[in-house]
mmCIF file of C-alpha atoms in Angstrom:
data_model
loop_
_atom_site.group_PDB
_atom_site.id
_atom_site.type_symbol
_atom_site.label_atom_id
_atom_site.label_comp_id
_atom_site.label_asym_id
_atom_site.label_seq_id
_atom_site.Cartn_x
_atom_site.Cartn_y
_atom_site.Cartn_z
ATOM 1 C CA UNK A 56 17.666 0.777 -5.188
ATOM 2 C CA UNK A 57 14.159 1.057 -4.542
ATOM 3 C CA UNK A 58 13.829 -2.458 -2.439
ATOM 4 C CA UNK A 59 11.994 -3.265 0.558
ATOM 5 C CA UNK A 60 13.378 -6.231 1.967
ATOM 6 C CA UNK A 61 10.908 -9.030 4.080
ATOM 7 C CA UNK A 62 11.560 -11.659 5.859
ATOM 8 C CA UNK A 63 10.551 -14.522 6.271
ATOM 9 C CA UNK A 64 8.573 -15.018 3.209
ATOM 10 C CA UNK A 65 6.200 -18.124 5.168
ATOM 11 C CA UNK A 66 5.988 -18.088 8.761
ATOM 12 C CA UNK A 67 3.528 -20.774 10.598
ATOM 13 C CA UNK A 68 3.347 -20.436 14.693
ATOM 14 C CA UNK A 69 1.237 -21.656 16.761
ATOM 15 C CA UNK A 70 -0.889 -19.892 19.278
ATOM 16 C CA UNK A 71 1.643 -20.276 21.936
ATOM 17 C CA UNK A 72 4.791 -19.139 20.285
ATOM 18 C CA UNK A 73 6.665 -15.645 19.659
ATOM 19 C CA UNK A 74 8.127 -14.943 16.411
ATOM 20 C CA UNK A 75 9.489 -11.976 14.732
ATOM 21 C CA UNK A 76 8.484 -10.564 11.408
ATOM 22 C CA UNK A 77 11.667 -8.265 10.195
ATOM 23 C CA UNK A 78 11.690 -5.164 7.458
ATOM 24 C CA UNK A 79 14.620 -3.414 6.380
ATOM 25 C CA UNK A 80 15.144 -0.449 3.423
ATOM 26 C CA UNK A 81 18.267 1.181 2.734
ATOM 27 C CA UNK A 82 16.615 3.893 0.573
ATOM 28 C CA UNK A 83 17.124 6.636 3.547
ATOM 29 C CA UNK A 84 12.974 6.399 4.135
ATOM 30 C CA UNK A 85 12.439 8.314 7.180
ATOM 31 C CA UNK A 86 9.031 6.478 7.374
ATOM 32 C CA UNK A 87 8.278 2.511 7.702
ATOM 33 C CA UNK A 88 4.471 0.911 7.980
ATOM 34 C CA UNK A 89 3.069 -2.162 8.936
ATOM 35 C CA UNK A 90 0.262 -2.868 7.137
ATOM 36 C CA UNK A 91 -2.446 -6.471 7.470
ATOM 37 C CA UNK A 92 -4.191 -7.629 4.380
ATOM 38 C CA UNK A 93 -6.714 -10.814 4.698
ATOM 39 C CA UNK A 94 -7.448 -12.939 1.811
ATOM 40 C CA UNK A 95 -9.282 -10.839 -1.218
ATOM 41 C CA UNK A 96 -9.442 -7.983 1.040
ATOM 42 C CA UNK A 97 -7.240 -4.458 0.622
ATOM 43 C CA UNK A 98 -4.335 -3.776 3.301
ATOM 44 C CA UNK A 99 -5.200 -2.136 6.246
ATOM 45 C CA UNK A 100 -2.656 0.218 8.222
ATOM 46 C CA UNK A 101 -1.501 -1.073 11.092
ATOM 47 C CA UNK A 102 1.540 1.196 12.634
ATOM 48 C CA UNK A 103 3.106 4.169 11.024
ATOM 49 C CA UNK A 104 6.764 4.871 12.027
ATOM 50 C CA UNK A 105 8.425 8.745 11.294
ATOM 51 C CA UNK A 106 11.874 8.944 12.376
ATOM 52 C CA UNK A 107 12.172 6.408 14.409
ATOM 53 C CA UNK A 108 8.955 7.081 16.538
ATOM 54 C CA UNK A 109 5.517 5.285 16.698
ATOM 55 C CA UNK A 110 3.064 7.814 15.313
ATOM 56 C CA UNK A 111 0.318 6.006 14.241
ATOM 57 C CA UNK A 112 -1.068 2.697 15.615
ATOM 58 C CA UNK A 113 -4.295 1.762 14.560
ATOM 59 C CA UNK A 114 -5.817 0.095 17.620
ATOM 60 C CA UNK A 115 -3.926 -2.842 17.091
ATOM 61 C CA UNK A 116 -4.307 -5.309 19.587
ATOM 62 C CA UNK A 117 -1.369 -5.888 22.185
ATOM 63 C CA UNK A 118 -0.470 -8.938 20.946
ATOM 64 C CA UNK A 119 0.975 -7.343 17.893
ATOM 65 C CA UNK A 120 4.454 -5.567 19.273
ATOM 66 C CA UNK A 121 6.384 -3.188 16.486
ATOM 67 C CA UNK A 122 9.592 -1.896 16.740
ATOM 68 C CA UNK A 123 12.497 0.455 14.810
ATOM 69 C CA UNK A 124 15.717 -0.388 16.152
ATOM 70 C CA UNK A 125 16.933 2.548 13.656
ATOM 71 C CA UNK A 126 15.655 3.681 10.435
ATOM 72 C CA UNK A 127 16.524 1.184 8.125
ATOM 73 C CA UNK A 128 14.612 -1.128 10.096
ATOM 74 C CA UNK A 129 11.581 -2.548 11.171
ATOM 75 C CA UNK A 130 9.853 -5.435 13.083
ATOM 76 C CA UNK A 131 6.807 -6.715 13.966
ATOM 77 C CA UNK A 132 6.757 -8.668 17.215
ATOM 78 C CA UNK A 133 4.104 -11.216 17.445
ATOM 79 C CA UNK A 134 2.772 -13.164 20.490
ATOM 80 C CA UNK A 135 -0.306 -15.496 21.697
ATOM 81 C CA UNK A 136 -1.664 -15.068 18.039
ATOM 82 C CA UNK A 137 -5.238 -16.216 17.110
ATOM 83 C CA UNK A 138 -5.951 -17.996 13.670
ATOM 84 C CA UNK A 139 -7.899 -15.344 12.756
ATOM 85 C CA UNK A 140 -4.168 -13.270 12.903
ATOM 86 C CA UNK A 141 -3.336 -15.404 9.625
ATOM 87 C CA UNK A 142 -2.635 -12.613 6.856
ATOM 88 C CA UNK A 143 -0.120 -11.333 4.630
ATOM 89 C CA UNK A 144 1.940 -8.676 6.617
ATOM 90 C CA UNK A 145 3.129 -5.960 4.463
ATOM 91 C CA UNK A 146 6.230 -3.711 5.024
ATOM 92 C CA UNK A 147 6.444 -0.422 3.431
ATOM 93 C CA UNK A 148 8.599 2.786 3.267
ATOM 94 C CA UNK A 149 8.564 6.390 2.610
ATOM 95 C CA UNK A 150 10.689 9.018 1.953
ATOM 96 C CA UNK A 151 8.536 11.378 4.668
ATOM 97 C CA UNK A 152 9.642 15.058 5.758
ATOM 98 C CA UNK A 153 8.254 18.364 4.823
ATOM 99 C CA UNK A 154 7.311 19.906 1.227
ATOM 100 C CA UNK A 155 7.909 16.316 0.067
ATOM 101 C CA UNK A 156 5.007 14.575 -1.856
ATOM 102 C CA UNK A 157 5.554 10.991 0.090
ATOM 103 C CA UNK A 158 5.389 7.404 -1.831
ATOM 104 C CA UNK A 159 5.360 4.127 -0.455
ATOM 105 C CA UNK A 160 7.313 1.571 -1.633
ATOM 106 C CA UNK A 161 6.318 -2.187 -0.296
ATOM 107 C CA UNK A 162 8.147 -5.035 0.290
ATOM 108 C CA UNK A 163 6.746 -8.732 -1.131
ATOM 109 C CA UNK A 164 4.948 -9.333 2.385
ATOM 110 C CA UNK A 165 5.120 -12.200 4.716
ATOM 111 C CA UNK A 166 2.640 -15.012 4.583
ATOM 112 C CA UNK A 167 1.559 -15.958 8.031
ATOM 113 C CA UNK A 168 -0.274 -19.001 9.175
ATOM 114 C CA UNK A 169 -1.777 -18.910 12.792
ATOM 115 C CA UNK A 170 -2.297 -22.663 13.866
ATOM 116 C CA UNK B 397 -9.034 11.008 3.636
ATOM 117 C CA UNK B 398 -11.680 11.264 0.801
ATOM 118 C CA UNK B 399 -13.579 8.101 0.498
ATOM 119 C CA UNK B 400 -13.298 6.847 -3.635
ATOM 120 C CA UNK B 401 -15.363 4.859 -5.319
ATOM 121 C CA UNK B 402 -14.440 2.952 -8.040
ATOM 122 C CA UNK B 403 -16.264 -0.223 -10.238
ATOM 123 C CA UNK B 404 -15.755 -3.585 -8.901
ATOM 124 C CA UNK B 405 -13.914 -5.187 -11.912
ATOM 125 C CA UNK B 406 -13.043 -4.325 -15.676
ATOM 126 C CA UNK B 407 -11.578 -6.403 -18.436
ATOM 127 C CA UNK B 408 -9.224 -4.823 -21.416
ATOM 128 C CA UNK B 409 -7.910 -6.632 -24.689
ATOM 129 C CA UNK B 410 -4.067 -6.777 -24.836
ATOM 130 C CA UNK B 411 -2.851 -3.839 -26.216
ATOM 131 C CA UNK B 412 -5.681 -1.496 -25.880
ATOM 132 C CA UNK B 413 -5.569 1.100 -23.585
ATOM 133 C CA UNK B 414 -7.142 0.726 -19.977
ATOM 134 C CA UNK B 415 -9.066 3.715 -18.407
ATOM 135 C CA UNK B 416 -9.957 3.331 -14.806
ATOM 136 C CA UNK B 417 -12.367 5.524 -13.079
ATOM 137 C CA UNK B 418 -12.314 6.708 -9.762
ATOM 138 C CA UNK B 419 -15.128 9.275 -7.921
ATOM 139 C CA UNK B 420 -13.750 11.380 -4.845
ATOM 140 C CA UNK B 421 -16.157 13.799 -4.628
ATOM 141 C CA UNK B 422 -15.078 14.444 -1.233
ATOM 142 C CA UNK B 423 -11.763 15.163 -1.743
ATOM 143 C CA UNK B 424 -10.190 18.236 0.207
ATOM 144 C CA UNK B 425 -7.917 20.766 -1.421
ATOM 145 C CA UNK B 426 -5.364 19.631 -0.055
ATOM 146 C CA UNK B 427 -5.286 16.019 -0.466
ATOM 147 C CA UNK B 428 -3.618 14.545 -3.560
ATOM 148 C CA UNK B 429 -4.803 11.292 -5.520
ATOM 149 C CA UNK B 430 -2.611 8.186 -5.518
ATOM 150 C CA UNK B 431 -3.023 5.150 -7.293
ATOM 151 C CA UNK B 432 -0.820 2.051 -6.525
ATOM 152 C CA UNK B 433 -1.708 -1.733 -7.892
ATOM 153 C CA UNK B 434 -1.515 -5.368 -6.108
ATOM 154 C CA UNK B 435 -0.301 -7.937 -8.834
ATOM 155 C CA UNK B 436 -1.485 -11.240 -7.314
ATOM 156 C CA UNK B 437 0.053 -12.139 -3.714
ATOM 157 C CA UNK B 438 2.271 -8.872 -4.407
ATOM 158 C CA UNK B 439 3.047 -5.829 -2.384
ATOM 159 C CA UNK B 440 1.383 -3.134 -3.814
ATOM 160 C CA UNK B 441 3.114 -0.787 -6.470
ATOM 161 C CA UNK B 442 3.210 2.937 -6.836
ATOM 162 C CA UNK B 443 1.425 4.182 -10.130
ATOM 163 C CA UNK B 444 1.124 7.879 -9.830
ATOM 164 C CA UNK B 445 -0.183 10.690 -8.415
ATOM 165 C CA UNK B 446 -1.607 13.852 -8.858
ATOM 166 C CA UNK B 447 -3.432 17.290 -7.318
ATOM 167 C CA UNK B 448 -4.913 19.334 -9.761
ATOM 168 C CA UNK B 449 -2.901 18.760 -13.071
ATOM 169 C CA UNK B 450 -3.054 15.907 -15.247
ATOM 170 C CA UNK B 451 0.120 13.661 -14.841
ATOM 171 C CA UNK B 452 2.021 11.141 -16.741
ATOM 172 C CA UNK B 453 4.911 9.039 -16.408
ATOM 173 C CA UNK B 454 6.536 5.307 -17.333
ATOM 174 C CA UNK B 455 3.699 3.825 -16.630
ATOM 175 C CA UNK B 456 0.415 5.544 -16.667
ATOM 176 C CA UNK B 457 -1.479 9.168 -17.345
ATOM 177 C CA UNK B 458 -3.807 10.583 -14.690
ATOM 178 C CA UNK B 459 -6.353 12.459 -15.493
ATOM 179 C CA UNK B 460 -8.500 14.608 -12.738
ATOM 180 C CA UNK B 461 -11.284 16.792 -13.821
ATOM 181 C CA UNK B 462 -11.434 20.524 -13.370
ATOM 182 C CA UNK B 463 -13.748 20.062 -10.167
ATOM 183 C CA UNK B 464 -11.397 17.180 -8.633
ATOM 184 C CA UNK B 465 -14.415 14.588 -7.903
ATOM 185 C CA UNK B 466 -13.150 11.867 -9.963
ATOM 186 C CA UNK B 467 -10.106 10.761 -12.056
ATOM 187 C CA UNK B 468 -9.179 8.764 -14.642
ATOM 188 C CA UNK B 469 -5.810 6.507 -14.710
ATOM 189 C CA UNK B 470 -4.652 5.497 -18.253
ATOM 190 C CA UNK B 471 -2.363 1.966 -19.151
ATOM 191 C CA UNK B 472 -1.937 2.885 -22.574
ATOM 192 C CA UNK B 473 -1.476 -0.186 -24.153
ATOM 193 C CA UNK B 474 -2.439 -2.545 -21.291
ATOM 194 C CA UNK B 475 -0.393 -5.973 -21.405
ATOM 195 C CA UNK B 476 -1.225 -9.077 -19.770
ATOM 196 C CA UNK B 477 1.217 -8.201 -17.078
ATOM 197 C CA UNK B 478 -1.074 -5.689 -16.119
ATOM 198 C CA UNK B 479 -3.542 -7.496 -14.838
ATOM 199 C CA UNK B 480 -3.722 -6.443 -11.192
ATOM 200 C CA UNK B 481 -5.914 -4.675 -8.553
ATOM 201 C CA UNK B 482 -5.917 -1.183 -9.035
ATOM 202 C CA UNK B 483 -6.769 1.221 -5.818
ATOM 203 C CA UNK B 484 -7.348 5.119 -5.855
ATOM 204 C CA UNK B 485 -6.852 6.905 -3.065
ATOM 205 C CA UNK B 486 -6.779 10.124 -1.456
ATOM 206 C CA UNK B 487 -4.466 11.408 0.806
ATOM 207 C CA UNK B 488 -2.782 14.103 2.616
ATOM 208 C CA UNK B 489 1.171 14.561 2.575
ATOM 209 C CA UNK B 490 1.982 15.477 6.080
ATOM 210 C CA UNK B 491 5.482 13.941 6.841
ATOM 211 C CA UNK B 492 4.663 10.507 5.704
ATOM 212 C CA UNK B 493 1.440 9.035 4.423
ATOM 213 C CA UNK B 494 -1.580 7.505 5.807
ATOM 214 C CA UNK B 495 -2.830 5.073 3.132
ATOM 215 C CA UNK B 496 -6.602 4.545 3.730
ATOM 216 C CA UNK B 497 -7.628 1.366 0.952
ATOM 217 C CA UNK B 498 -10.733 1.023 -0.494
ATOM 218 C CA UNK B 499 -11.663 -2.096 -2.344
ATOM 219 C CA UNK B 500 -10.266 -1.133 -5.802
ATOM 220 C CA UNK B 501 -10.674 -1.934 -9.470
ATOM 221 C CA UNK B 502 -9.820 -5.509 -10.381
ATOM 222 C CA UNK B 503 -8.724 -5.102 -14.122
ATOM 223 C CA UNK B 504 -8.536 -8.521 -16.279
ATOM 224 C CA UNK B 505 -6.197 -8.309 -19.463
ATOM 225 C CA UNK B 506 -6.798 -10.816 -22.029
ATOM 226 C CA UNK B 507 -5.119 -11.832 -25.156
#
């Protein structure tokens, strides 16, 4: 099973409102990303997970809250969102840990409208 | 990372084989080339990857020259299925994997 798992697949919110964007792999990854991607532009990293543990976050504004309840999965918190926050949110996975050449394996991504 | 370079868009005949470039010519030793694809409104997909020896599997060859400052990924016999966004990168393996994206190769298969 090579799956990454997203939901939902359509989320609109207004500017006011807090939703949850949720990720979950049961491929025994070790590492779980966040990644943005605008209209006919590539992804951009967002937050890098290892074990459990933010290790990466790429000056993502505060509004924008991840979090790995264990290592299967993954959310993205969102609050007081701008329009300009509407993207495609992609989830992704890795196997991670030493002397291992890593992969990522994405889920579908969830399409998010900022009103 | 090593910044690549690669051509803005390329179109392939069903059937043919597809060769996409890509120029790192500031690749470190250390850091191997990837190449995933984005079918439309798709997560991206894991192609292959490679250090210093060509590579093949399922779905693709990779060839890197001798020097490392550019590859080559091969579809074989490209189908319309493979129509996509293709993106080389470079990157390190330490622990897990810091995916850097450039603005990749759109590839158009026709009939």
């Amino acid at each position: 099973d090579t799956e990454v798992t997203q939901t939902p697949k359509h989320l609109v919110m207004g500017m006011t409102n807090k939703k949850s964007l949720k990720c979950e792999q049961h491929m025994g990854h070790r590492a779980m990303y966040w990644y943005k991607q605008k209209a006919k532009k590539p992804p951009e990293l967002m937050f890098v997970y290892s074990y459990e543990k933010l290790s990466i976050n790429e000056s993502v504004p505060s509004r924008f809250s991840p979090e790995c309840p264990n290592s299967s999965l993954l959310n993205l918190h969102l609050h007081a969102l701008q329009p300009e926050d509407s993207a495609l949110y992609l989830c992704a996975s890795s196997q991670a840990g030493p002397g291992v050449t890593d992969t990522q394996y994405f889920g579908p991504g969830t399409r998010l409208t900022v009103l | 990372d090593a910044k690549t370079t690669q051509p803005t868009s390329m179109d392939c005949a069903e059937g043919r084989a597809a060769n996409l470039p890509c120029n790192h010519s500031t690749i470190s030793g250390n850091e191997y080339v990837y190449w995933y694809r984005q079918i439309h409104s798709q997560g991206p997909q894991y192609i292959i990857h490679g250090l210093k020896n060509n590579e093949t599997n399922e779905m693709a060859s990779l060839i890197i020259t001798e020097d490392r400052k550019s590859s080559t990924l091969i579809l074989p016999h490209a189908t319309l299925r493979d129509t996509a966004v293709y993106y080389c990168i470079g990157c390190m393996n330490t622990g897990f994997q810091k995916l850097v994206f450039g603005t990749g190769t759109r590839l158009l298969v026709s009939p």
